[in-house]
mmCIF file of C-alpha atoms in Angstrom:
data_model
loop_
_atom_site.group_PDB
_atom_site.id
_atom_site.type_symbol
_atom_site.label_atom_id
_atom_site.label_comp_id
_atom_site.label_asym_id
_atom_site.label_seq_id
_atom_site.Cartn_x
_atom_site.Cartn_y
_atom_site.Cartn_z
ATOM 1 C CA MET J 1073 0.000 0.000 0.000
ATOM 2 C CA LEU J 1074 1.381 3.370 -1.073
ATOM 3 C CA ILE J 1075 -0.122 6.354 0.729
ATOM 4 C CA ARG J 1076 -0.636 9.740 -0.897
ATOM 5 C CA ALA J 1077 -0.957 12.191 1.999
ATOM 6 C CA GLY J 1078 -3.606 14.828 1.491
ATOM 7 C CA ASN J 1079 -1.489 17.597 3.026
ATOM 8 C CA GLU J 1080 1.202 16.951 0.406
ATOM 9 C CA ARG J 1081 -1.114 17.562 -2.555
ATOM 10 C CA GLY J 1082 -0.758 20.585 -4.775
ATOM 11 C CA TYR J 1083 -2.702 23.682 -3.750
ATOM 12 C CA ALA J 1084 -4.088 26.689 -5.592
ATOM 13 C CA ASP J 1085 -6.010 29.633 -4.128
ATOM 14 C CA HIS J 1086 -7.766 31.832 -6.691
ATOM 15 C CA GLY J 1087 -9.941 33.649 -4.178
ATOM 16 C CA TRP J 1088 -13.252 32.329 -5.518
ATOM 17 C CA LEU J 1089 -11.729 28.822 -5.802
ATOM 18 C CA ARG J 1090 -9.536 26.786 -3.480
ATOM 19 C CA SER J 1091 -8.280 23.574 -5.030
ATOM 20 C CA ARG J 1092 -6.193 20.589 -3.931
ATOM 21 C CA HIS J 1093 -4.524 18.494 -6.652
ATOM 22 C CA THR J 1094 -3.768 14.813 -5.994
ATOM 23 C CA PHE J 1095 -1.838 14.639 -9.285
ATOM 24 C CA SER J 1096 0.022 17.202 -11.390
ATOM 25 C CA PHE J 1097 -2.400 19.800 -12.709
ATOM 26 C CA ALA J 1098 -2.169 23.334 -14.132
ATOM 27 C CA ASN J 1099 0.674 25.167 -12.338
ATOM 28 C CA TYR J 1100 1.283 22.278 -9.954
ATOM 29 C CA PHE J 1101 3.883 19.932 -11.450
ATOM 30 C CA ASP J 1102 5.080 16.867 -9.562
ATOM 31 C CA PRO J 1103 6.859 14.200 -11.649
ATOM 32 C CA GLU J 1104 6.284 11.680 -8.841
ATOM 33 C CA HIS J 1105 2.509 12.126 -9.076
ATOM 34 C CA MET J 1106 1.437 12.292 -12.701
ATOM 35 C CA GLY J 1107 -1.541 9.963 -12.306
ATOM 36 C CA PHE J 1108 -2.291 6.322 -11.568
ATOM 37 C CA ARG J 1109 -2.950 3.977 -14.491
ATOM 38 C CA THR J 1110 -5.654 5.774 -16.545
ATOM 39 C CA LEU J 1111 -6.633 7.966 -13.584
ATOM 40 C CA ARG J 1112 -5.124 11.358 -14.406
ATOM 41 C CA VAL J 1113 -6.744 13.998 -12.152
ATOM 42 C CA ILE J 1114 -8.445 14.190 -8.764
ATOM 43 C CA ASN J 1115 -9.046 17.807 -7.817
ATOM 44 C CA GLU J 1116 -10.848 18.688 -4.601
ATOM 45 C CA ASP J 1117 -12.473 22.047 -5.322
ATOM 46 C CA ARG J 1118 -14.218 24.515 -3.029
ATOM 47 C CA VAL J 1119 -16.087 27.239 -4.918
ATOM 48 C CA GLN J 1120 -17.473 30.360 -3.276
ATOM 49 C CA ALA J 1121 -21.193 31.100 -3.477
ATOM 50 C CA GLY J 1122 -22.296 32.386 -6.859
ATOM 51 C CA GLN J 1123 -18.890 31.742 -8.457
ATOM 52 C CA GLY J 1124 -17.661 29.085 -10.853
ATOM 53 C CA PHE J 1125 -15.817 27.948 -13.952
ATOM 54 C CA GLY J 1126 -16.876 29.926 -17.016
ATOM 55 C CA THR J 1127 -17.322 28.320 -20.410
ATOM 56 C CA HIS J 1128 -14.161 26.503 -21.493
ATOM 57 C CA GLY J 1129 -13.249 23.562 -23.702
ATOM 58 C CA HIS J 1130 -11.878 20.032 -23.379
ATOM 59 C CA GLU J 1131 -11.025 17.224 -25.782
ATOM 60 C CA GLU J 1132 -10.373 13.487 -25.438
ATOM 61 C CA MET J 1133 -10.932 13.107 -21.705
ATOM 62 C CA GLU J 1134 -13.514 11.400 -19.494
ATOM 63 C CA ILE J 1135 -14.484 14.015 -16.868
ATOM 64 C CA ILE J 1136 -16.326 12.915 -13.722
ATOM 65 C CA SER J 1137 -17.817 15.250 -11.138
ATOM 66 C CA TYR J 1138 -18.937 14.210 -7.659
ATOM 67 C CA VAL J 1139 -20.538 16.727 -5.288
ATOM 68 C CA LEU J 1140 -19.727 16.434 -1.588
ATOM 69 C CA ASP J 1141 -21.550 19.529 -0.291
ATOM 70 C CA GLY J 1142 -23.648 22.227 -1.923
ATOM 71 C CA GLU J 1143 -25.069 22.365 -5.442
ATOM 72 C CA MET J 1144 -23.352 22.642 -8.826
ATOM 73 C CA ALA J 1145 -24.966 23.910 -12.033
ATOM 74 C CA HIS J 1146 -23.653 22.311 -15.237
ATOM 75 C CA LYS J 1147 -24.127 23.440 -18.853
ATOM 76 C CA ASP J 1148 -22.407 22.251 -22.016
ATOM 77 C CA SER J 1149 -22.386 22.787 -25.766
ATOM 78 C CA THR J 1150 -24.312 19.571 -26.470
ATOM 79 C CA GLY J 1151 -27.381 21.108 -24.844
ATOM 80 C CA ASN J 1152 -27.144 19.432 -21.450
ATOM 81 C CA GLY J 1153 -27.877 21.337 -18.285
ATOM 82 C CA ALA J 1154 -28.432 20.069 -14.760
ATOM 83 C CA VAL J 1155 -27.969 20.876 -11.088
ATOM 84 C CA MET J 1156 -25.845 18.371 -9.167
ATOM 85 C CA ARG J 1157 -26.333 17.650 -5.471
ATOM 86 C CA PRO J 1158 -24.462 15.450 -2.956
ATOM 87 C CA GLY J 1159 -24.431 11.837 -4.114
ATOM 88 C CA ASP J 1160 -24.803 12.732 -7.798
ATOM 89 C CA VAL J 1161 -22.231 11.376 -10.255
ATOM 90 C CA GLN J 1162 -21.773 13.039 -13.630
ATOM 91 C CA ARG J 1163 -19.667 11.819 -16.544
ATOM 92 C CA MET J 1164 -18.887 14.031 -19.512
ATOM 93 C CA SER J 1165 -16.978 12.468 -22.406
ATOM 94 C CA ALA J 1166 -15.213 15.391 -24.064
ATOM 95 C CA GLY J 1167 -14.462 13.321 -27.170
ATOM 96 C CA THR J 1168 -13.817 15.437 -30.261
ATOM 97 C CA GLY J 1169 -14.457 18.608 -28.265
ATOM 98 C CA VAL J 1170 -16.971 20.134 -25.896
ATOM 99 C CA LEU J 1171 -17.521 23.496 -24.217
ATOM 100 C CA HIS J 1172 -18.926 23.515 -20.690
ATOM 101 C CA SER J 1173 -19.288 25.526 -17.500
ATOM 102 C CA GLU J 1174 -19.740 24.676 -13.814
ATOM 103 C CA PHE J 1175 -21.021 27.170 -11.254
ATOM 104 C CA ASN J 1176 -21.962 27.130 -7.613
ATOM 105 C CA HIS J 1177 -25.753 27.071 -7.846
ATOM 106 C CA SER J 1178 -26.140 28.699 -4.421
ATOM 107 C CA SER J 1179 -25.781 32.389 -3.620
ATOM 108 C CA GLU J 1180 -25.007 31.571 0.020
ATOM 109 C CA GLN J 1181 -23.401 28.134 0.465
ATOM 110 C CA GLU J 1182 -19.922 26.996 -0.594
ATOM 111 C CA LEU J 1183 -19.713 24.246 -3.209
ATOM 112 C CA HIS J 1184 -17.385 21.338 -2.388
ATOM 113 C CA PHE J 1185 -16.844 18.753 -5.111
ATOM 114 C CA LEU J 1186 -14.355 16.394 -6.731
ATOM 115 C CA GLN J 1187 -13.342 16.759 -10.362
ATOM 116 C CA ILE J 1188 -11.852 13.561 -11.776
ATOM 117 C CA TRP J 1189 -10.245 12.992 -15.162
ATOM 118 C CA ILE J 1190 -9.767 9.553 -16.699
ATOM 119 C CA MET J 1191 -8.011 8.994 -20.013
ATOM 120 C CA PRO J 1192 -10.375 7.498 -22.618
ATOM 121 C CA ALA J 1193 -10.096 4.065 -24.184
ATOM 122 C CA ARG J 1194 -11.246 5.302 -27.592
ATOM 123 C CA HIS J 1195 -10.522 8.649 -29.230
ATOM 124 C CA GLY J 1196 -12.598 10.546 -31.745
ATOM 125 C CA ILE J 1197 -16.001 9.793 -30.216
ATOM 126 C CA ALA J 1198 -18.817 12.330 -30.170
ATOM 127 C CA PRO J 1199 -19.110 14.268 -26.903
ATOM 128 C CA ASN J 1200 -21.727 12.841 -24.566
ATOM 129 C CA TYR J 1201 -22.979 13.181 -21.013
ATOM 130 C CA GLU J 1202 -24.635 11.136 -18.275
ATOM 131 C CA GLN J 1203 -25.661 11.893 -14.695
ATOM 132 C CA LYS J 1204 -27.271 9.753 -11.985
ATOM 133 C CA ALA J 1205 -28.156 10.147 -8.310
ATOM 134 C CA PHE J 1206 -27.011 7.620 -5.703
ATOM 135 C CA PRO J 1207 -28.903 8.158 -2.428
ATOM 136 C CA PRO J 1208 -27.093 7.774 0.924
ATOM 137 C CA GLU J 1209 -28.867 4.505 1.711
ATOM 138 C CA GLN J 1210 -27.273 2.916 -1.365
ATOM 139 C CA ARG J 1211 -23.810 3.837 -0.099
ATOM 140 C CA GLN J 1212 -24.051 3.491 3.694
ATOM 141 C CA GLY J 1213 -22.098 0.523 5.030
ATOM 142 C CA GLN J 1214 -21.549 -0.854 1.549
ATOM 143 C CA TRP J 1215 -19.765 -0.294 -1.745
ATOM 144 C CA ARG J 1216 -22.001 0.996 -4.534
ATOM 145 C CA ARG J 1217 -20.775 0.732 -8.111
ATOM 146 C CA VAL J 1218 -21.487 4.137 -9.668
ATOM 147 C CA LEU J 1219 -19.299 4.044 -12.801
ATOM 148 C CA SER J 1220 -18.457 1.187 -15.185
ATOM 149 C CA PRO J 1221 -17.581 0.530 -18.842
ATOM 150 C CA ASP J 1222 -21.027 -0.930 -19.596
ATOM 151 C CA GLY J 1223 -23.310 0.820 -17.091
ATOM 152 C CA ARG J 1224 -23.933 -2.364 -15.110
ATOM 153 C CA ASN J 1225 -25.864 -2.217 -11.822
ATOM 154 C CA ASP J 1226 -27.517 0.997 -13.033
ATOM 155 C CA SER J 1227 -24.192 2.826 -12.901
ATOM 156 C CA VAL J 1228 -22.973 5.657 -15.119
ATOM 157 C CA SER J 1229 -21.119 4.361 -18.177
ATOM 158 C CA ILE J 1230 -17.608 5.470 -19.141
ATOM 159 C CA ASN J 1231 -15.331 5.128 -22.154
ATOM 160 C CA GLN J 1232 -12.606 3.237 -20.260
ATOM 161 C CA ASP J 1233 -12.048 -0.062 -18.419
ATOM 162 C CA VAL J 1234 -12.645 1.498 -14.993
ATOM 163 C CA ASN J 1235 -15.075 0.844 -12.173
ATOM 164 C CA LEU J 1236 -15.765 3.405 -9.464
ATOM 165 C CA TYR J 1237 -17.403 2.502 -6.154
ATOM 166 C CA LEU J 1238 -18.677 4.839 -3.435
ATOM 167 C CA GLY J 1239 -18.914 3.876 0.226
ATOM 168 C CA ARG J 1240 -19.927 5.575 3.477
ATOM 169 C CA PHE J 1241 -18.810 3.997 6.748
ATOM 170 C CA ALA J 1242 -19.507 4.969 10.355
ATOM 171 C CA ALA J 1243 -16.993 4.165 13.099
ATOM 172 C CA GLY J 1244 -16.128 0.471 12.983
ATOM 173 C CA GLU J 1245 -18.410 -0.150 10.003
ATOM 174 C CA GLN J 1246 -16.970 -2.120 7.100
ATOM 175 C CA ALA J 1247 -18.019 -4.172 4.083
ATOM 176 C CA GLU J 1248 -16.445 -6.730 1.814
ATOM 177 C CA LEU J 1249 -14.645 -5.018 -1.036
ATOM 178 C CA PRO J 1250 -15.652 -5.728 -4.637
ATOM 179 C CA PRO J 1251 -13.061 -7.422 -6.853
ATOM 180 C CA VAL J 1252 -10.402 -4.906 -7.889
ATOM 181 C CA ARG J 1253 -7.252 -4.949 -10.007
ATOM 182 C CA HIS J 1254 -5.045 -1.890 -9.589
ATOM 183 C CA ALA J 1255 -6.906 0.099 -6.943
ATOM 184 C CA TRP J 1256 -6.882 3.740 -5.877
ATOM 185 C CA LEU J 1257 -8.757 4.503 -2.651
ATOM 186 C CA HIS J 1258 -9.507 8.176 -1.937
ATOM 187 C CA VAL J 1259 -10.888 9.436 1.386
ATOM 188 C CA ALA J 1260 -13.287 12.241 0.513
ATOM 189 C CA LYS J 1261 -14.645 12.950 4.010
ATOM 190 C CA GLY J 1262 -14.075 11.829 7.585
ATOM 191 C CA GLU J 1263 -11.518 9.191 8.528
ATOM 192 C CA ALA J 1264 -11.005 5.503 7.796
ATOM 193 C CA VAL J 1265 -8.600 2.782 8.875
ATOM 194 C CA ILE J 1266 -7.071 1.146 5.807
ATOM 195 C CA ASN J 1267 -4.821 -1.864 6.351
ATOM 196 C CA GLY J 1268 -4.227 -0.631 9.884
ATOM 197 C CA GLU J 1269 -3.332 2.927 8.839
ATOM 198 C CA ARG J 1270 -5.601 5.849 9.736
ATOM 199 C CA LEU J 1271 -6.327 8.019 6.696
ATOM 200 C CA ALA J 1272 -8.154 11.341 6.865
ATOM 201 C CA ALA J 1273 -10.050 13.385 4.287
ATOM 202 C CA GLY J 1274 -7.803 14.117 1.305
ATOM 203 C CA ASP J 1275 -5.544 11.107 1.879
ATOM 204 C CA ALA J 1276 -5.412 8.263 -0.627
ATOM 205 C CA ALA J 1277 -3.794 4.858 -1.037
ATOM 206 C CA ALA J 1278 -2.713 2.858 -4.091
ATOM 207 C CA PHE J 1279 -2.749 -0.934 -4.335
ATOM 208 C CA SER J 1280 -1.320 -3.481 -6.767
ATOM 209 C CA PRO J 1281 -3.385 -6.426 -8.066
ATOM 210 C CA GLY J 1282 -3.843 -9.121 -5.442
ATOM 211 C CA GLU J 1283 -2.792 -6.891 -2.564
ATOM 212 C CA PRO J 1284 -5.138 -7.240 0.440
ATOM 213 C CA ILE J 1285 -7.294 -4.216 1.257
ATOM 214 C CA GLU J 1286 -9.110 -3.871 4.569
ATOM 215 C CA VAL J 1287 -11.246 -0.788 5.161
ATOM 216 C CA ALA J 1288 -13.163 0.260 8.274
ATOM 217 C CA GLY J 1289 -14.840 3.548 9.091
ATOM 218 C CA GLN J 1290 -13.228 5.657 11.783
ATOM 219 C CA ARG J 1291 -15.238 8.880 11.699
ATOM 220 C CA ASP J 1292 -18.090 9.201 9.172
ATOM 221 C CA ALA J 1293 -15.883 8.158 6.282
ATOM 222 C CA GLU J 1294 -16.868 8.763 2.673
ATOM 223 C CA LEU J 1295 -14.632 6.891 0.218
ATOM 224 C CA LEU J 1296 -14.104 6.508 -3.522
ATOM 225 C CA LEU J 1297 -12.629 3.206 -4.719
ATOM 226 C CA PHE J 1298 -11.266 3.083 -8.283
ATOM 227 C CA ASP J 1299 -10.739 -0.316 -9.939
ATOM 228 C CA LEU J 1300 -8.358 0.193 -12.874
ATOM 229 C CA ALA J 1301 -6.981 -2.139 -15.524
#
């Protein structure tokens, strides 16, 4: 198990936006942390009320958003528009090119969300978008598949051989892990004990195929588990 400490991540403060970068991103360059398998970006963003990312473009990237607190308004050039709330998972395949914007939908509350980039399996596809809600009861004390190559278990589909699971665990609570290959485990909120090590919000751990993984909640833990080829 290799631990990526949250307090060692890159940091950017733009006033309206405070962002932590697990991997190299924008002005934060770290040759030791360029990604993990096809997982390229995990940014933890906090956006002030009424502020956001204006219209900008992307190509050839699978972009996943997951809201932790607050509400996020999404619009893109393919005509999609939606408001995301905690527990919602959104996947936007940039493909041959897409313009989009994300704003804090609230004029009072801070928006706290994760922006995740995964490199696509196929290039040159048409841009497309999918969003689904996963209520707390589907994630409490268990692992809920929310992203997969074929949309199995009513998950969001993605153009890559990746599965993403969400789990929420109270103190001492645990559940059998789904089968994983190369695994990246990110603590989004609270604290968890992973293979005997206490990890807090922002920390992450990487695992090789066949390596044992034991996870137990320590303090209202919310976790993302990536299964990568």
